[in-house]
Amino acid sequence: MINNHKKDFKETFDELSQKYARFSVWEAFIAMFACSLANRVRHPYFNDREELYKKYKDKFSQQEVDKISHLAAITILALTENPNQDFLGELYMGLGLGNKKSGQFFTPYNVCQLMAEVTIPEGDLLESEIKEKGYITINDPCCGGGALLIAGANTAKERLKNSKYDVNKSVVLFAQDIDFLCALMCYVQLSVLEMPAIVKVGDSLSSPMSEGEFSENYWVTIEYWKLFGRKS
């Protein structure tokens, strides 16, 4: 079934790419999807996200917008059926959209899984940290599509499944990427997977995420707002 989702996605993507450059189609799809997810709640940059959505939407006919919406629906179905994958990241690289000149190669998801299993401590250690802080955090300062965060969160949840803690509220994710589209791909996937997370667009060396900072470069999932409140 998962392969069928990728097949369906590529077929619809190819239809749109007959008229538009492939990268432009991907950019519009990701940006519009991210804005739609972000604006399910009111927040300080609600209007900015609305304008960004409209900027991309106005480039397409209604029929083409419907096809872009179909790409989003396929993504939701794929991640719902199998949350243990980097659906968008694999498509992005498989469609030849990665920027090889800047060394943009996404880590395969099975490698991310191995890294998570080696790095994430066993249940007792996780539970002690949650008891102290209320949750554990996982940070990726060069997140790409979010594969390492997804693998890390899923591994932590698996190790906490028999604990007294709500696994959906006990793992909070922080991500950053200098590439606008990669950061939004990560945001989309973490949002669809209903994970509490903040994703920042920007250089993690010259402008890392910092506590208390909030700007138009920050994309916050609804699950994060639910846990920690909404800035207005």
Short mmCIF file of C-alpha atoms in Angstrom, two decimals:
data_model
loop_
_atom_site.label_atom_id
_atom_site.label_comp_id
_atom_site.label_asym_id
_atom_site.label_seq_id
_atom_site.Cartn_x
_atom_site.Cartn_y
_atom_site.Cartn_z
CA MET A 1 0.00 0.00 0.00
CA ILE A 2 2.84 2.41 0.85
CA ASN A 3 4.39 1.85 -2.57
CA ASN A 4 0.97 2.64 -4.07
CA HIS A 5 0.94 5.96 -2.22
CA LYS A 6 4.31 6.87 -3.69
CA LYS A 7 3.14 5.76 -7.13
CA ASP A 8 -0.03 7.85 -6.84
CA PHE A 9 1.98 10.82 -5.63
CA LYS A 10 4.44 10.62 -8.52
CA GLU A 11 1.64 10.30 -11.09
CA THR A 12 -0.11 13.43 -9.83
CA PHE A 13 3.19 15.27 -9.47
CA ASP A 14 4.14 14.37 -13.05
CA GLU A 15 0.80 15.67 -14.32
CA LEU A 16 1.50 19.06 -12.74
CA SER A 17 5.10 18.99 -13.99
CA GLN A 18 3.97 18.83 -17.62
CA LYS A 19 3.23 22.56 -17.41
CA TYR A 20 5.46 23.77 -14.58
CA ALA A 21 9.07 23.16 -13.54
CA ARG A 22 9.28 20.19 -11.18
CA PHE A 23 10.98 22.13 -8.41
CA SER A 24 8.33 24.88 -8.64
CA VAL A 25 5.57 22.29 -8.23
CA TRP A 26 7.28 20.81 -5.17
CA GLU A 27 7.88 24.24 -3.66
CA ALA A 28 4.24 25.24 -4.08
CA PHE A 29 3.00 21.92 -2.69
CA ILE A 30 5.16 22.08 0.44
CA ALA A 31 4.58 25.78 1.14
CA MET A 32 0.81 25.57 0.68
CA PHE A 33 0.59 22.39 2.77
CA ALA A 34 2.67 23.91 5.57
CA CYS A 35 0.61 27.10 5.63
CA SER A 36 -2.63 25.11 5.76
CA LEU A 37 -1.37 23.09 8.71
CA ALA A 38 0.01 26.11 10.55
CA ASN A 39 -3.17 28.14 10.21
CA ARG A 40 -5.50 25.64 11.81
CA VAL A 41 -5.06 27.89 14.86
CA ARG A 42 -4.63 31.64 15.23
CA HIS A 43 -1.07 32.74 15.94
CA PRO A 44 1.04 35.90 15.51
CA TYR A 45 1.99 35.06 11.92
CA PHE A 46 -1.41 33.82 10.79
CA ASN A 47 -1.86 36.57 8.20
CA ASP A 48 1.68 36.11 6.89
CA ARG A 49 1.01 32.42 6.33
CA GLU A 50 -2.25 33.27 4.57
CA GLU A 51 -0.41 35.62 2.21
CA LEU A 52 2.28 33.03 1.56
CA TYR A 53 -0.37 30.43 0.72
CA LYS A 54 -2.11 32.84 -1.64
CA LYS A 55 1.17 33.74 -3.36
CA TYR A 56 1.61 30.14 -4.45
CA LYS A 57 -2.05 29.32 -5.00
CA ASP A 58 -2.54 32.19 -7.45
CA LYS A 59 -0.01 30.65 -9.83
CA PHE A 60 -2.31 27.71 -10.53
CA SER A 61 -5.79 27.06 -11.87
CA GLN A 62 -8.40 25.64 -9.49
CA GLN A 63 -8.02 22.22 -11.09
CA GLU A 64 -4.27 22.36 -10.47
CA VAL A 65 -4.81 23.49 -6.87
CA ASP A 66 -7.05 20.45 -6.43
CA LYS A 67 -4.19 18.24 -7.63
CA ILE A 68 -1.84 19.89 -5.14
CA SER A 69 -4.42 19.18 -2.43
CA HIS A 70 -4.45 15.58 -3.62
CA LEU A 71 -0.70 15.39 -3.05
CA ALA A 72 -1.31 16.53 0.53
CA ALA A 73 -4.04 13.92 0.99
CA ILE A 74 -1.73 11.16 -0.26
CA THR A 75 0.95 12.31 2.19
CA ILE A 76 -1.47 12.20 5.11
CA LEU A 77 -2.66 8.71 4.16
CA ALA A 78 0.89 7.40 3.76
CA LEU A 79 2.11 8.74 7.11
CA THR A 80 -1.06 7.63 8.89
CA GLU A 81 -0.68 4.08 7.62
CA ASN A 82 3.06 4.00 8.34
CA PRO A 83 4.37 6.71 10.70
CA ASN A 84 7.81 5.05 10.73
CA GLN A 85 9.13 6.55 7.50
CA ASP A 86 10.44 9.69 5.80
CA PHE A 87 7.76 9.84 3.11
CA LEU A 88 8.48 13.33 1.79
CA GLY A 89 12.25 13.08 2.12
CA GLU A 90 12.39 9.89 0.09
CA LEU A 91 10.15 11.37 -2.59
CA TYR A 92 12.20 14.59 -2.67
CA MET A 93 15.41 12.70 -3.34
CA GLY A 94 13.72 10.11 -5.58
CA LEU A 95 12.32 12.85 -7.80
CA GLY A 96 15.82 14.30 -8.20
CA LEU A 97 14.99 17.56 -6.40
CA GLY A 98 17.87 17.51 -3.89
CA ASN A 99 20.54 20.19 -4.27
CA LYS A 100 23.69 18.13 -4.90
CA LYS A 101 25.85 21.24 -5.26
CA SER A 102 25.24 22.13 -1.61
CA GLY A 103 25.72 18.53 -0.49
CA GLN A 104 22.05 17.89 0.09
CA PHE A 105 21.73 14.14 0.60
CA PHE A 106 19.10 12.90 3.05
CA THR A 107 20.06 10.13 5.47
CA PRO A 108 18.09 6.95 4.65
CA TYR A 109 15.37 6.26 7.19
CA ASN A 110 16.72 2.83 8.18
CA VAL A 111 20.01 4.51 9.13
CA CYS A 112 18.07 7.08 11.17
CA GLN A 113 16.30 4.23 12.95
CA LEU A 114 19.62 2.63 13.85
CA MET A 115 20.99 5.95 15.12
CA ALA A 116 17.86 6.46 17.24
CA GLU A 117 18.05 2.99 18.75
CA VAL A 118 21.69 3.53 19.70
CA THR A 119 21.13 7.05 21.06
CA ILE A 120 17.75 6.97 22.82
CA PRO A 121 18.15 5.55 26.36
CA GLU A 122 16.07 2.72 27.74
CA GLY A 123 12.71 3.28 29.41
CA ASP A 124 13.90 3.78 33.01
CA LEU A 125 16.24 6.62 32.05
CA LEU A 126 13.61 8.21 29.85
CA GLU A 127 11.04 8.02 32.63
CA SER A 128 13.38 9.67 35.14
CA GLU A 129 13.94 12.61 32.79
CA ILE A 130 10.21 12.96 32.12
CA LYS A 131 9.53 12.89 35.87
CA GLU A 132 11.98 15.77 36.32
CA LYS A 133 11.03 17.97 33.34
CA GLY A 134 7.66 16.66 32.19
CA TYR A 135 9.02 15.60 28.82
CA ILE A 136 12.19 14.76 26.92
CA THR A 137 13.47 16.76 23.96
CA ILE A 138 15.10 15.71 20.71
CA ASN A 139 16.90 18.34 18.62
CA ASP A 140 18.17 18.19 15.04
CA PRO A 141 19.94 21.40 13.88
CA CYS A 142 20.13 20.17 10.27
CA CYS A 143 16.81 18.39 10.00
CA GLY A 144 16.20 17.91 6.28
CA GLY A 145 12.78 16.29 5.96
CA GLY A 146 12.79 15.27 9.63
CA ALA A 147 13.76 11.59 9.31
CA LEU A 148 16.03 11.55 12.35
CA LEU A 149 13.42 13.29 14.50
CA ILE A 150 10.67 10.93 13.38
CA ALA A 151 12.84 7.90 14.09
CA GLY A 152 13.91 9.32 17.45
CA ALA A 153 10.36 10.13 18.53
CA ASN A 154 9.04 6.75 17.46
CA THR A 155 11.87 4.95 19.26
CA ALA A 156 11.27 6.94 22.45
CA LYS A 157 7.53 6.28 22.29
CA GLU A 158 8.14 2.56 21.84
CA ARG A 159 10.36 2.51 24.94
CA LEU A 160 7.76 4.43 26.93
CA LYS A 161 4.70 2.47 25.79
CA ASN A 162 4.43 0.52 29.06
CA SER A 163 5.09 3.53 31.27
CA LYS A 164 2.53 5.66 33.08
CA TYR A 165 3.29 8.63 30.83
CA ASP A 166 1.35 9.76 27.79
CA VAL A 167 3.85 9.06 25.02
CA ASN A 168 2.21 11.61 22.73
CA LYS A 169 2.99 14.40 25.21
CA SER A 170 6.32 13.18 26.55
CA VAL A 171 8.54 13.72 23.50
CA VAL A 172 9.03 17.29 22.22
CA LEU A 173 10.98 17.98 19.05
CA PHE A 174 13.08 20.95 17.97
CA ALA A 175 14.38 21.24 14.42
CA GLN A 176 16.18 23.69 12.20
CA ASP A 177 17.37 23.81 8.61
CA ILE A 178 18.90 26.56 6.51
CA ASP A 179 16.87 25.42 3.50
CA PHE A 180 13.33 26.85 3.54
CA LEU A 181 11.74 23.89 1.77
CA CYS A 182 13.52 21.24 3.82
CA ALA A 183 12.46 22.94 7.05
CA LEU A 184 8.86 23.06 5.86
CA MET A 185 8.99 19.42 4.74
CA CYS A 186 10.03 18.55 8.27
CA TYR A 187 7.27 20.74 9.69
CA VAL A 188 4.65 19.10 7.46
CA GLN A 189 5.63 15.57 8.44
CA LEU A 190 5.84 16.31 12.18
CA SER A 191 2.46 18.07 11.99
CA VAL A 192 0.78 15.19 10.15
CA LEU A 193 2.28 12.77 12.68
CA GLU A 194 0.79 14.96 15.47
CA MET A 195 4.11 15.52 17.22
CA PRO A 196 4.77 18.53 19.50
CA ALA A 197 7.49 20.40 17.62
CA ILE A 198 9.01 23.70 16.61
CA VAL A 199 10.87 24.03 13.32
CA LYS A 200 13.01 27.06 12.56
CA VAL A 201 14.11 28.16 9.10
CA GLY A 202 17.66 29.48 9.35
CA ASP A 203 21.36 28.79 9.77
CA SER A 204 21.82 26.80 12.97
CA LEU A 205 25.42 28.04 13.30
CA SER A 206 24.91 31.79 12.90
CA SER A 207 21.32 31.94 14.16
CA PRO A 208 20.48 28.90 16.33
CA MET A 209 17.15 28.43 18.04
CA SER A 210 17.05 30.10 21.43
CA GLU A 211 14.64 29.93 24.33
CA GLY A 212 12.10 32.75 24.29
CA GLU A 213 12.76 33.67 20.68
CA PHE A 214 9.82 33.68 18.28
CA SER A 215 9.70 35.11 14.77
CA GLU A 216 8.25 34.48 11.31
CA ASN A 217 11.00 31.87 10.84
CA TYR A 218 9.43 29.63 13.49
CA TRP A 219 6.84 27.05 12.48
CA VAL A 220 4.97 25.52 15.41
CA THR A 221 2.85 22.37 15.28
CA ILE A 222 -0.63 22.37 16.78
CA GLU A 223 0.39 19.65 19.23
CA TYR A 224 3.07 21.99 20.60
CA TRP A 225 0.53 24.81 20.99
CA LYS A 226 -1.76 22.42 22.88
CA LEU A 227 0.97 21.51 25.35
CA PHE A 228 2.61 24.87 25.93
CA GLY A 229 0.03 27.48 24.95
CA ARG A 230 -0.19 29.88 22.05
CA LYS A 231 1.58 33.20 21.78
CA SER A 232 -0.77 35.91 20.56
#
